[in-house]
Structure formats: structure tokens, C-alpha cells
PDB file of C-alpha atoms in Angstrom:
ATOM      1  CA  MET A   1       6.958  36.125 -23.657  1.00 49.00           C
ATOM      2  CA  THR A   2       3.262  35.663 -22.967  1.00 56.00           C
ATOM      3  CA  ASP A   3       1.732  33.544 -20.263  1.00 69.00           C
ATOM      4  CA  ALA A   4       1.184  29.890 -21.140  1.00 90.00           C
ATOM      5  CA  THR A   5      -1.866  27.858 -20.187  1.00 94.00           C
ATOM      6  CA  CYS A   6      -1.747  24.936 -17.738  1.00 95.00           C
ATOM      7  CA  PRO A   7      -2.820  21.738 -19.537  1.00 94.00           C
ATOM      8  CA  ARG A   8      -4.460  20.366 -16.364  1.00 94.00           C
ATOM      9  CA  CYS A   9      -6.632  23.198 -15.110  1.00 95.00           C
ATOM     10  CA  GLY A  10      -6.492  25.837 -17.819  1.00 94.00           C
ATOM     11  CA  ASP A  11      -5.065  28.547 -15.533  1.00 94.00           C
ATOM     12  CA  ASP A  12      -2.305  30.825 -16.737  1.00 93.00           C
ATOM     13  CA  VAL A  13       1.303  29.805 -16.184  1.00 94.00           C
ATOM     14  CA  PRO A  14       3.382  32.948 -15.526  1.00 92.00           C
ATOM     15  CA  ALA A  15       5.898  33.801 -18.258  1.00 92.00           C
ATOM     16  CA  ALA A  16       8.867  33.517 -15.863  1.00 92.00           C
ATOM     17  CA  ARG A  17       7.753  30.012 -14.828  1.00 92.00           C
ATOM     18  CA  ALA A  18       7.200  28.958 -18.448  1.00 93.00           C
ATOM     19  CA  ALA A  19      10.656  30.322 -19.365  1.00 94.00           C
ATOM     20  CA  LEU A  20      12.166  27.924 -16.805  1.00 94.00           C
ATOM     21  CA  GLY A  21      10.516  25.014 -18.630  1.00 93.00           C
ATOM     22  CA  TYR A  22       7.525  24.390 -16.371  1.00 93.00           C
ATOM     23  CA  ARG A  23       4.328  23.464 -18.209  1.00 93.00           C
ATOM     24  CA  LEU A  24       2.021  23.333 -15.174  1.00 95.00           C
ATOM     25  CA  CYS A  25       0.785  26.184 -12.997  1.00 95.00           C
ATOM     26  CA  LEU A  26       2.116  26.395  -9.453  1.00 93.00           C
ATOM     27  CA  TRP A  27      -0.837  24.556  -7.878  1.00 95.00           C
ATOM     28  CA  CYS A  28      -0.934  21.695 -10.382  1.00 95.00           C
ATOM     29  CA  GLY A  29       2.874  21.440 -10.238  1.00 94.00           C
ATOM     30  CA  GLU A  30       2.727  21.083  -6.470  1.00 94.00           C
ATOM     31  CA  GLU A  31       0.131  18.303  -6.736  1.00 94.00           C
ATOM     32  CA  GLU A  32       2.251  16.472  -9.313  1.00 92.00           C
ATOM     33  CA  ALA A  33       5.350  16.802  -7.102  1.00 90.00           C
ATOM     34  CA  LYS A  34       3.452  15.410  -4.098  1.00 90.00           C
ATOM     35  CA  ALA A  35       2.287  12.426  -6.140  1.00 88.00           C
ATOM     36  CA  GLU A  36       5.829  11.814  -7.407  1.00 85.00           C
ATOM     37  CA  ARG A  37       7.301  11.933  -3.892  1.00 83.00           C
ATOM     38  CA  LYS A  38       4.926   9.192  -2.742  1.00 83.00           C
ATOM     39  CA  GLY A  39       6.858   6.757  -4.927  1.00 80.00           C
ATOM     40  CA  TRP A  40      10.200   6.952  -3.125  1.00 81.00           C
ATOM     41  CA  THR A  41      11.848   7.437   0.239  1.00 83.00           C
ATOM     42  CA  VAL A  42      15.365   7.954   1.586  1.00 85.00           C
ATOM     43  CA  VAL A  43      16.585   5.614   4.335  1.00 83.00           C
ATOM     44  CA  PRO A  44      19.833   5.551   6.331  1.00 80.00           C
ATOM     45  CA  MET A  45      22.083   2.516   6.185  1.00 79.00           C
ATOM     46  CA  HIS A  46      23.838   1.354   9.383  1.00 73.00           C
ATOM     47  CA  LYS A  47      27.120   3.307   9.784  1.00 75.00           C
ATOM     48  CA  SER A  48      26.954   4.307   6.145  1.00 77.00           C
ATOM     49  CA  ASN A  49      25.195   6.624   3.743  1.00 85.00           C
ATOM     50  CA  TYR A  50      21.570   7.216   2.795  1.00 87.00           C
ATOM     51  CA  VAL A  51      19.885   5.139   0.094  1.00 83.00           C
ATOM     52  CA  LEU A  52      17.019   6.085  -2.198  1.00 83.00           C
ATOM     53  CA  LEU A  53      14.370   3.344  -2.279  1.00 83.00           C
ATOM     54  CA  THR A  54      11.510   3.023  -4.724  1.00 83.00           C
ATOM     55  CA  ASP A  55      10.350  -0.491  -3.819  1.00 81.00           C
ATOM     56  CA  LYS A  56       8.619  -0.820  -0.448  1.00 78.00           C
ATOM     57  CA  ARG A  57       9.663  -4.468  -0.148  1.00 79.00           C
ATOM     58  CA  ASP A  58      13.309  -3.340   0.098  1.00 78.00           C
ATOM     59  CA  LEU A  59      12.537  -1.494   3.317  1.00 76.00           C
ATOM     60  CA  HIS A  60      12.054  -4.679   5.351  1.00 75.00           C
ATOM     61  CA  GLY A  61      15.344  -5.485   7.032  1.00 70.00           C
ATOM     62  CA  ILE A  62      17.432  -2.827   5.322  1.00 74.00           C
ATOM     63  CA  ASN A  63      18.878  -1.394   8.538  1.00 61.00           C
ATOM     64  CA  ASN A  64      19.818  -4.624  10.313  1.00 64.00           C
ATOM     65  CA  LYS A  65      23.513  -3.729  10.720  1.00 61.00           C
ATOM     66  CA  GLY A  66      24.691  -5.148   7.470  1.00 56.00           C
ATOM     67  CA  GLY A  67      22.438  -4.210   4.638  1.00 54.00           C
ATOM     68  CA  LEU A  68      19.537  -5.701   2.825  1.00 56.00           C
ATOM     69  CA  HIS A  69      18.020  -8.881   4.284  1.00 56.00           C
ATOM     70  CA  ARG A  70      15.023 -10.494   2.590  1.00 57.00           C
TER      71      ARG A  70
END
């Protein structure tokens, strides 16, 4: 398998990386992952599990010993 080309920067994407299904080169992939991670966070609930939040408004009052308070 030949190297693919990154659609963002035009650099080569190694064949092993392309075989795993990645379209972007390592550097552009890292930038995309960083941007994606800015959209969510994981917070602990009181005496419970962790919750994935994507809306910043849900963060206010979420750990007040009983759940979500708005």
C-alpha cells in the first residue's frame, strides 16, 4: 500500500496509518483531536460515577450532593 496524502496540509500519511483508517497525518490528526476534546469534559458525581458533559451550562451545580441543579 502506498502512502496517502493528508487533505489538510498535503503531507504524506504513512501506509500503516492509512491502513488503520486515518485520513490525516499525525500532526493534523493531533490538532483535530485537540479541537474535539475542547467540546467535552468528564466530571465526577457525588458518591457516584463520572459523567461526560458536552454542555457547559450543565456544569453549574452538578456536584451539589444530589445531581443536577439549575
